[in-house]
PDB file of C-alpha atoms in Angstrom:
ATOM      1  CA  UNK I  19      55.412  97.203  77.220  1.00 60.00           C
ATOM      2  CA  UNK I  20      57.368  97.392  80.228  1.00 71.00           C
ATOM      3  CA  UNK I  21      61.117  98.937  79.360  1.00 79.00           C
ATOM      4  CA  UNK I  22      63.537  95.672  80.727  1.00 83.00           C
ATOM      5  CA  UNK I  23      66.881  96.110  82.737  1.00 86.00           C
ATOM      6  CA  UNK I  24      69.864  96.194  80.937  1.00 92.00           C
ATOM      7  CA  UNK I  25      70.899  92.989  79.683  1.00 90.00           C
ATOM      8  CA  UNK I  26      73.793  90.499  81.306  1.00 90.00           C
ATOM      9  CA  UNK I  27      75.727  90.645  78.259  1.00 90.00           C
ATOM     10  CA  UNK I  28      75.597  94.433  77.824  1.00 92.00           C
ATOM     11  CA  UNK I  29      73.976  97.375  75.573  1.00 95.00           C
ATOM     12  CA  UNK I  30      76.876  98.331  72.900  1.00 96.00           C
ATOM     13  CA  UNK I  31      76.874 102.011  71.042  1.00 97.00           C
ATOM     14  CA  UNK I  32      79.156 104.088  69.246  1.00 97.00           C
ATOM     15  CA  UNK I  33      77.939 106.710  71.363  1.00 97.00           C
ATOM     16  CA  UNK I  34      76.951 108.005  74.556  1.00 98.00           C
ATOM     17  CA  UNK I  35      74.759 111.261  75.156  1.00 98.00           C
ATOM     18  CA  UNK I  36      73.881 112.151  78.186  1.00 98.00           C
ATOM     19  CA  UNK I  37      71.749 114.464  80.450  1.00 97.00           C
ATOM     20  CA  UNK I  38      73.038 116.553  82.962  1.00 96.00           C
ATOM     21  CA  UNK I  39      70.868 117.668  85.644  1.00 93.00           C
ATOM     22  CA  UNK I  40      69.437 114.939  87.507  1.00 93.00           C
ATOM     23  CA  UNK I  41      71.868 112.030  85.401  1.00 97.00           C
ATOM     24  CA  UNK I  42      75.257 113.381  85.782  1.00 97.00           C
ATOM     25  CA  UNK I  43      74.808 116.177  88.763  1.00 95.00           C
ATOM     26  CA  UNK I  44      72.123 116.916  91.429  1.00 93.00           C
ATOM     27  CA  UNK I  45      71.167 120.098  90.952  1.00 88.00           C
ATOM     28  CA  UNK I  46      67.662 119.825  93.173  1.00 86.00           C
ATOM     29  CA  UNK I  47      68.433 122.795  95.876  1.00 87.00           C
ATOM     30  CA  UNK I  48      69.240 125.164  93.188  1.00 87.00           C
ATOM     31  CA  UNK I  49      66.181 124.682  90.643  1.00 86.00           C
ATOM     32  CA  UNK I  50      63.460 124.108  93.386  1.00 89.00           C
ATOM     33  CA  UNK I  51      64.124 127.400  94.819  1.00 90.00           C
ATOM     34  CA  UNK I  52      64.440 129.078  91.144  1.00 91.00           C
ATOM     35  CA  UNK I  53      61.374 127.648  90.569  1.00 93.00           C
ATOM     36  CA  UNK I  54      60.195 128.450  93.926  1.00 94.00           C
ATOM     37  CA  UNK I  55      61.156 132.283  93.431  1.00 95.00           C
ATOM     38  CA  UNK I  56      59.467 132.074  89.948  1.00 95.00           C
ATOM     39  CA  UNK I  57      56.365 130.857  91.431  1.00 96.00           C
ATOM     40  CA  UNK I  58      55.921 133.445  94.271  1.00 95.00           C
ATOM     41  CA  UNK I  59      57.017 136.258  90.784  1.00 95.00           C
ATOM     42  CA  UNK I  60      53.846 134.441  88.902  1.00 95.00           C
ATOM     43  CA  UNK I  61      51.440 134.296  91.991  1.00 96.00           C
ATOM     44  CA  UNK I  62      50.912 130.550  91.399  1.00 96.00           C
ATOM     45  CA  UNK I  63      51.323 127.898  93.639  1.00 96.00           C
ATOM     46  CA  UNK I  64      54.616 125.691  93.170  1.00 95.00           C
ATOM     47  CA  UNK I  65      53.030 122.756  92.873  1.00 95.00           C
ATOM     48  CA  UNK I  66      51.140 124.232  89.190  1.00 95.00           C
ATOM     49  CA  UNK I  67      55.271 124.561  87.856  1.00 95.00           C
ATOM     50  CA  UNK I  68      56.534 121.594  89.768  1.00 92.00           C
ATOM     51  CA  UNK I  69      55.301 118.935  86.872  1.00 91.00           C
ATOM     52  CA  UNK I  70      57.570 120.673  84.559  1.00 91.00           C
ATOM     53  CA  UNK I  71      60.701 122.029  86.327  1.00 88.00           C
ATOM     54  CA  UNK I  72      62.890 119.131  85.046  1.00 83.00           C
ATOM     55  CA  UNK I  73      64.491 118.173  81.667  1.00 77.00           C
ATOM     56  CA  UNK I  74      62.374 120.489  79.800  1.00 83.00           C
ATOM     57  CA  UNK I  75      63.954 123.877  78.567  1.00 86.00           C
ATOM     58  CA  UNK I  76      62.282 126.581  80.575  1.00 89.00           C
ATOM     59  CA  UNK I  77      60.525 128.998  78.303  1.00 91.00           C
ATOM     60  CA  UNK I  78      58.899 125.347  77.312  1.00 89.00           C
ATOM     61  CA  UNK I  79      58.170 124.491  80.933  1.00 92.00           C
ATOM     62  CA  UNK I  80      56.283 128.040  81.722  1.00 95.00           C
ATOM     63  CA  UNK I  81      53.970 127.513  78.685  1.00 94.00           C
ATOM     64  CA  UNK I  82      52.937 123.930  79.795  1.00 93.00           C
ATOM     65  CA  UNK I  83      52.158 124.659  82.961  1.00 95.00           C
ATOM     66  CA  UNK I  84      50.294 128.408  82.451  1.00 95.00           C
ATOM     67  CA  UNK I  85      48.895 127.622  78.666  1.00 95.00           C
ATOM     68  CA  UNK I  86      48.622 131.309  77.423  1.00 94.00           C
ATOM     69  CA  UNK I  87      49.743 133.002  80.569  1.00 94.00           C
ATOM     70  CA  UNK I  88      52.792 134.510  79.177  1.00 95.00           C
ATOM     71  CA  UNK I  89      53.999 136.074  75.308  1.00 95.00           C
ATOM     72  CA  UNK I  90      57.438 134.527  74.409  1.00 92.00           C
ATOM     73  CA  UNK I  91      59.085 137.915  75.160  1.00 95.00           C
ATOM     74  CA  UNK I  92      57.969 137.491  78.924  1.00 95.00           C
ATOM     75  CA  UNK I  93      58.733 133.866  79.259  1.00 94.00           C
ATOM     76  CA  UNK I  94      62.078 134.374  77.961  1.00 93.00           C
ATOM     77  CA  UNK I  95      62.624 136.605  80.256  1.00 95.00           C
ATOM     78  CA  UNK I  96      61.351 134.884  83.497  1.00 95.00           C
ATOM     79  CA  UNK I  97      63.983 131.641  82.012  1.00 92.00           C
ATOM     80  CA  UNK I  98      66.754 134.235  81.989  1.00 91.00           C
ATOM     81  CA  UNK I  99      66.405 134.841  85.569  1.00 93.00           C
ATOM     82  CA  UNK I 100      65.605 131.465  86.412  1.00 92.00           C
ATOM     83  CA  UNK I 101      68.805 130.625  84.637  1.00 88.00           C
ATOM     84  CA  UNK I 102      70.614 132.932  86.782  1.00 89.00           C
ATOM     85  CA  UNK I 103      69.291 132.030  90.266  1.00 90.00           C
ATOM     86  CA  UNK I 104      70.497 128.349  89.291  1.00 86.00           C
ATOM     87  CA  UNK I 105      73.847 129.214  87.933  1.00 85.00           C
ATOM     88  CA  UNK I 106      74.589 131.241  91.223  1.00 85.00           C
ATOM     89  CA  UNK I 107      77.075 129.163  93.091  1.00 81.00           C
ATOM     90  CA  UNK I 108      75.515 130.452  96.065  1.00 79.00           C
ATOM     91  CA  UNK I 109      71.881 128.750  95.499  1.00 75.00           C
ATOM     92  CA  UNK I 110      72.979 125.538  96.384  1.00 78.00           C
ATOM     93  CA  UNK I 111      75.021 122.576  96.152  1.00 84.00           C
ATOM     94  CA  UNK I 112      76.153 120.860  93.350  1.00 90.00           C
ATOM     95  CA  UNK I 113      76.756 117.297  93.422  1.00 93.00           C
ATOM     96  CA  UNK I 114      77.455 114.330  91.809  1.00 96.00           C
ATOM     97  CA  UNK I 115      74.800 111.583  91.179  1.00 96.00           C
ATOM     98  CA  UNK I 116      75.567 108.086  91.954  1.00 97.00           C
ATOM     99  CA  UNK I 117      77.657 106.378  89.727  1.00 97.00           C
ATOM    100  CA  UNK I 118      78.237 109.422  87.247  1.00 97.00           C
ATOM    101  CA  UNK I 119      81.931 110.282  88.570  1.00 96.00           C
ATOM    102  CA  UNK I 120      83.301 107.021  87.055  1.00 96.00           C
ATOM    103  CA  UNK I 121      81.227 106.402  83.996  1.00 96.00           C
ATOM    104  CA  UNK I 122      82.322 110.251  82.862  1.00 96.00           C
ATOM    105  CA  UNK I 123      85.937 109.284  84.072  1.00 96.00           C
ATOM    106  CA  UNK I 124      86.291 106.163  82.008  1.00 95.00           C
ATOM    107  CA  UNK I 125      84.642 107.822  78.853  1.00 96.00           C
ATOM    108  CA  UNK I 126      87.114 110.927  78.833  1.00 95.00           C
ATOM    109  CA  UNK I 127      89.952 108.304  79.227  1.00 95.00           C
ATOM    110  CA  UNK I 128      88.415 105.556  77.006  1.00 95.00           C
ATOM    111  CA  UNK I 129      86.156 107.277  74.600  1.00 94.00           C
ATOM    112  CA  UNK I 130      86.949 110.642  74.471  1.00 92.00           C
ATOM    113  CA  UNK I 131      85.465 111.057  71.127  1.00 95.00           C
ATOM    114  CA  UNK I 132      82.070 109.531  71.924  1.00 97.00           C
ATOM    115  CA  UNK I 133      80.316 110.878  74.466  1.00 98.00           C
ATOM    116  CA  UNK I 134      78.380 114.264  74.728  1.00 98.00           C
ATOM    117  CA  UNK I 135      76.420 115.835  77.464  1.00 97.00           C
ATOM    118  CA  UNK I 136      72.347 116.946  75.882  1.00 98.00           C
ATOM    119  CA  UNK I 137      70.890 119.363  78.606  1.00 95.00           C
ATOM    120  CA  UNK I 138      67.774 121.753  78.388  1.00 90.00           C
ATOM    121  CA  UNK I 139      69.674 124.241  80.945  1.00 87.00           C
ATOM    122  CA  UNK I 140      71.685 126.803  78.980  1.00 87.00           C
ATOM    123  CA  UNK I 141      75.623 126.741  78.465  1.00 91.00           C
ATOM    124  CA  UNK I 142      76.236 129.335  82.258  1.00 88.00           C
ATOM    125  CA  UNK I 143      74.125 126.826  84.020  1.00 87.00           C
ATOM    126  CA  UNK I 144      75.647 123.424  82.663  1.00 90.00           C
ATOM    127  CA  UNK I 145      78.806 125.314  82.900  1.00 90.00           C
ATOM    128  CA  UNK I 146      78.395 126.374  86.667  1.00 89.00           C
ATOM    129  CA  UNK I 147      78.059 122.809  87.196  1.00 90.00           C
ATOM    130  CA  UNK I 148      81.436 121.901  85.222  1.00 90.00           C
ATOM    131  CA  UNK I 149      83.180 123.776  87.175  1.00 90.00           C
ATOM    132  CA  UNK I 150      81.529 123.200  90.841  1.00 89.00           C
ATOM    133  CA  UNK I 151      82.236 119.549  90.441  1.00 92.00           C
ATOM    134  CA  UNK I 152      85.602 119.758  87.558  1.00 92.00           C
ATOM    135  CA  UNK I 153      83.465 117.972  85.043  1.00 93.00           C
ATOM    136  CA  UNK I 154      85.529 116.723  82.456  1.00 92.00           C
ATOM    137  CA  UNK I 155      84.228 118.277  79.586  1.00 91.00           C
ATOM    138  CA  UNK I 156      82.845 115.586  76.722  1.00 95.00           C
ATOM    139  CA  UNK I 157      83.523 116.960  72.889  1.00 96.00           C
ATOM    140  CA  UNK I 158      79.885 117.887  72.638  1.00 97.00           C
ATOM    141  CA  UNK I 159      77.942 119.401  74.732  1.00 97.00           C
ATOM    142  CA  UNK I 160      74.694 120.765  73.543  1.00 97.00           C
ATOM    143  CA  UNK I 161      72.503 123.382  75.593  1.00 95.00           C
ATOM    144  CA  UNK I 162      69.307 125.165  74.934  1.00 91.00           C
ATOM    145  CA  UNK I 163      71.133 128.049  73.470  1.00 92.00           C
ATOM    146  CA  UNK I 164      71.762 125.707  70.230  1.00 95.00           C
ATOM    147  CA  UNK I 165      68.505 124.260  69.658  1.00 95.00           C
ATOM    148  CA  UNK I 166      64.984 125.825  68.154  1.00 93.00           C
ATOM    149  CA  UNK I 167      63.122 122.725  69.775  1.00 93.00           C
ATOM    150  CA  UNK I 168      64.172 121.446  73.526  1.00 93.00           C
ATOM    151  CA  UNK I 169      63.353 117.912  74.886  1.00 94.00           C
ATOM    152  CA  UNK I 170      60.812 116.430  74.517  1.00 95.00           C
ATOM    153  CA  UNK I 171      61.510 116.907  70.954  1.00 96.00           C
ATOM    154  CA  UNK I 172      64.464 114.608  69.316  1.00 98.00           C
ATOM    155  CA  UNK I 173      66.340 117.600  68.012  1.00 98.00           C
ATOM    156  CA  UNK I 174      69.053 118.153  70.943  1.00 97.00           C
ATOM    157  CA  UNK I 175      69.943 114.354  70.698  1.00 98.00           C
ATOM    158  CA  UNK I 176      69.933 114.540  66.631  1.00 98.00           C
ATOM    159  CA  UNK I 177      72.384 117.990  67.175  1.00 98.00           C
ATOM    160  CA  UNK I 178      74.189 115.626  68.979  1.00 98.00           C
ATOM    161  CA  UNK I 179      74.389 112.630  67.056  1.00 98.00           C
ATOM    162  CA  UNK I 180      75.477 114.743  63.683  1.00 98.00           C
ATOM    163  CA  UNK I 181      78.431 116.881  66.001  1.00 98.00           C
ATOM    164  CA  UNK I 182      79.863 113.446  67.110  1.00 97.00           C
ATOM    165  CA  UNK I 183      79.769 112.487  63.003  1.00 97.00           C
ATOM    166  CA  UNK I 184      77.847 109.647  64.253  1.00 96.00           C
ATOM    167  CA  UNK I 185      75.427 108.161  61.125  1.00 92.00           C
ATOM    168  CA  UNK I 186      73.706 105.885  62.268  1.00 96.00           C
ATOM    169  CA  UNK I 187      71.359 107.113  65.477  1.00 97.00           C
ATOM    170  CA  UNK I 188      70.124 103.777  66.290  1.00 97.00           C
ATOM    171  CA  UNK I 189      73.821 103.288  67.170  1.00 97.00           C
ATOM    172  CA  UNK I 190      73.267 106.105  70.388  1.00 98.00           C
ATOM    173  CA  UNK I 191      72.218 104.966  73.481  1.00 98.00           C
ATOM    174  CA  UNK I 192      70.826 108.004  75.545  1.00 98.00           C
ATOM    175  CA  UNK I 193      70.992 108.015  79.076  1.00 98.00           C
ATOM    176  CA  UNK I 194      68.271 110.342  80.956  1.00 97.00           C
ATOM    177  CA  UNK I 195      65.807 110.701  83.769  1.00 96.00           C
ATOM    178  CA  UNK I 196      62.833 112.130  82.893  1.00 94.00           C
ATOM    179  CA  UNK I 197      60.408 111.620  80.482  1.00 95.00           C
ATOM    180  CA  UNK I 198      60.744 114.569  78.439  1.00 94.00           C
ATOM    181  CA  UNK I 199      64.450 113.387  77.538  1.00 96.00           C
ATOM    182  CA  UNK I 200      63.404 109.607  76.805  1.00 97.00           C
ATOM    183  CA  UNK I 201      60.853 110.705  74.590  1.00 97.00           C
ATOM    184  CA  UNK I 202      63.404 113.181  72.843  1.00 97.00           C
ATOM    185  CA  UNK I 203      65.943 109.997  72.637  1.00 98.00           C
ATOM    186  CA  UNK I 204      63.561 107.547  70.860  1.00 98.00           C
ATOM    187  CA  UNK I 205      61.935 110.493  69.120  1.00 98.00           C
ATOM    188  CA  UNK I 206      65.446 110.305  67.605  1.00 98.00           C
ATOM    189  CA  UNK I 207      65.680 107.138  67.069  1.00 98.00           C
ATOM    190  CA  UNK I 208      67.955 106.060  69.323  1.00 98.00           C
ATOM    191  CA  UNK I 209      67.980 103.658  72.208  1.00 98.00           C
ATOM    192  CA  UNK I 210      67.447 104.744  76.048  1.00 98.00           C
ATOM    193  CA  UNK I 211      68.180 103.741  79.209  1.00 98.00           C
ATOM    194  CA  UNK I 212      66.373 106.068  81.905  1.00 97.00           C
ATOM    195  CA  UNK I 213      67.402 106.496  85.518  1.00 97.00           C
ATOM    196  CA  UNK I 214      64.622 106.302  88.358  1.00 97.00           C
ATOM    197  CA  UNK I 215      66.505 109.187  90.098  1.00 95.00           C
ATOM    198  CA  UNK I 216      64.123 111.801  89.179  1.00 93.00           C
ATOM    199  CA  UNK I 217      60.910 109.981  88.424  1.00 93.00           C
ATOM    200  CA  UNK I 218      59.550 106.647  89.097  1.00 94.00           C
ATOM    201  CA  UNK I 219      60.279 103.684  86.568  1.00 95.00           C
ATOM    202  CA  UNK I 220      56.268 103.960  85.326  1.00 95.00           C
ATOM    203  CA  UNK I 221      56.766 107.653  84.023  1.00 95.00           C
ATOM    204  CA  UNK I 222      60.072 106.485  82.320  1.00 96.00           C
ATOM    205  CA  UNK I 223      58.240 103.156  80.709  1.00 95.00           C
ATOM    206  CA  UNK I 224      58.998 104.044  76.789  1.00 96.00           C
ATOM    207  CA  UNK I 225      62.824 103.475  77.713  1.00 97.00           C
ATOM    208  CA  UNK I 226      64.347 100.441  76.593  1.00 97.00           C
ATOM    209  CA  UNK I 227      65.911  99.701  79.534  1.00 97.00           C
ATOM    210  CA  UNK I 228      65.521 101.623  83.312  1.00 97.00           C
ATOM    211  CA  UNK I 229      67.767 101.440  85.926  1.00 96.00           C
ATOM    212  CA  UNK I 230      68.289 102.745  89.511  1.00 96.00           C
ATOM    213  CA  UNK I 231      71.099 104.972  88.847  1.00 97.00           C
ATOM    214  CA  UNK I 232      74.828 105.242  86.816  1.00 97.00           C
ATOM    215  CA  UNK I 233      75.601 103.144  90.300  1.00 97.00           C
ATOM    216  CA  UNK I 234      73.750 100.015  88.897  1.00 97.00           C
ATOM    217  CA  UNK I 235      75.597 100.389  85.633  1.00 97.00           C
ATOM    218  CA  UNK I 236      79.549  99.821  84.294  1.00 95.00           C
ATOM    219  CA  UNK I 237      80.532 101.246  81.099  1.00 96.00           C
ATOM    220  CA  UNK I 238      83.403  99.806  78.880  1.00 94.00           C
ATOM    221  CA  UNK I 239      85.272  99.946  76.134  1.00 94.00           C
ATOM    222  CA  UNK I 240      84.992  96.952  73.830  1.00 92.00           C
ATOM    223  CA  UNK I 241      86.634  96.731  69.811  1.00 89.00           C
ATOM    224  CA  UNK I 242      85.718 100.134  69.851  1.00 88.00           C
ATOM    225  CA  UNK I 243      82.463 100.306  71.142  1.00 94.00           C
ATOM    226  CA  UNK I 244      81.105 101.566  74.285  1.00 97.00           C
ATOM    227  CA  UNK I 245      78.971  98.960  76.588  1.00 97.00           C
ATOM    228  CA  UNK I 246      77.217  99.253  79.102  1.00 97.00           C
ATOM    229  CA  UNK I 247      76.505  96.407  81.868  1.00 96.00           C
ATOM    230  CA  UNK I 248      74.485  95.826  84.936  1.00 96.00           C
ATOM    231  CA  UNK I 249      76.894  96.570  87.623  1.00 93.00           C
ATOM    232  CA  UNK I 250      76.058  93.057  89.732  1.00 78.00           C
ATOM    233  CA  UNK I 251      77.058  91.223  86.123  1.00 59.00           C
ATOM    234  CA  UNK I 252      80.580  92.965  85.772  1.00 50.00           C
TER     235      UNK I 252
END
């Protein structure tokens, strides 16, 4: 089944969690040419990491694309300097994605209590990206330094579910584009709306609901509950 767009009268949650690179920031100039640099270290071609360069932590990403190439020791240490090249304010430009500037605007003012930021880069990347763009900084922010499993696997959104004391996952709606991070987010249990910013709509289709970008969406605050809305229906 075909994931919908989001509905006229909205998609209500007690939370928000949301992805970073590629949702909130545009990151692409700096983690092409990491991944670049790491591909000309391994001797591969780009195009054998390129599959798996986004939302997926990187020790992860190296083992998907060379099965058996690497020990964990090695690929550890290839994402370390991966991580750095990235972080390095002089690898590229940091900017924000369409859309994301409000929606993180009115949840710091509105719901400053529940909304969290679930990325697979580590807390000096995420936090280079704070402070290229002054981010304001959500209550919870979870990076690959606090997880044993990355996306695709729920527990980065559960980690974040349980710091927000939320109870009830079904009552988080994720917001991500890839499809490693929807399938983390309904791994979880949780509802998803994926952005075709990244990857087109078909690779995102186990999302409940897919839009363009945070531009096609306006988030409130309703009795207490965040909701989201098509843009064209606010």
């Amino acid at each position: 089944m075909s994931p919908a767009p989001l509905p006229a009268d909205g998609a209500r949650a007690a939370a928000l969690l949301l992805d970073l690179d590629g949702t909130l920031v545009d990151t692409t100039e700096k983690v092409e040419a990491a991944w670049r640099w790491g591909a000309d270290e391994l001797g591969v071609p780009f195009a054998a990491l390129e599959p798996y360069i986004h939302g997926i932590p990187g020790s992860q990403a190296l083992e998907l694309a060379l099965p058996g190439r690497l020990d964990e020791a090695e690929r550890a240490a290839l994402t370390d300097q991966l991580l750095v090249r990235m972080a390095d304010p002089a690898a590229g430009h940091v900017l924000w994605m369409p859309g994301a500037q409000d929606l993180v605007t009115t949840l710091a003012r509105d719901a400053a209590d529940a909304w969290a930021i679930v990325t697979s880069g580590d807390r000096r990347l995420a936090g280079s990206s704070v402070e290229a763009l002054a981010l304001p900084l959500p209550p919870v922010m979870v990076t690959s330094e606090d997880v044993e499993l990355g996306k695709p696997h729920p527990e980065p959104y559960l980690k974040a579910a349980d710091a927000l004391e939320i109870l009830e996952v079904d009552a988080c709606v994720v917001v991500e584009d890839a499809p490693a991070g929807v399938a983390a987010g309904k791994a979880a249990g949780m509802r998803v709306l994926a952005l075709t910013t990244t990857y087109p709509a078909s690779d995102l289709a186990d999302a409940d609901w897919v839009v363009g970008s945070l531009a096609d969406v306006r988030v409130l605050v309703e009795d207490g509950a965040i909701v989201l809305r098509p843009a064209a229906a606010s």
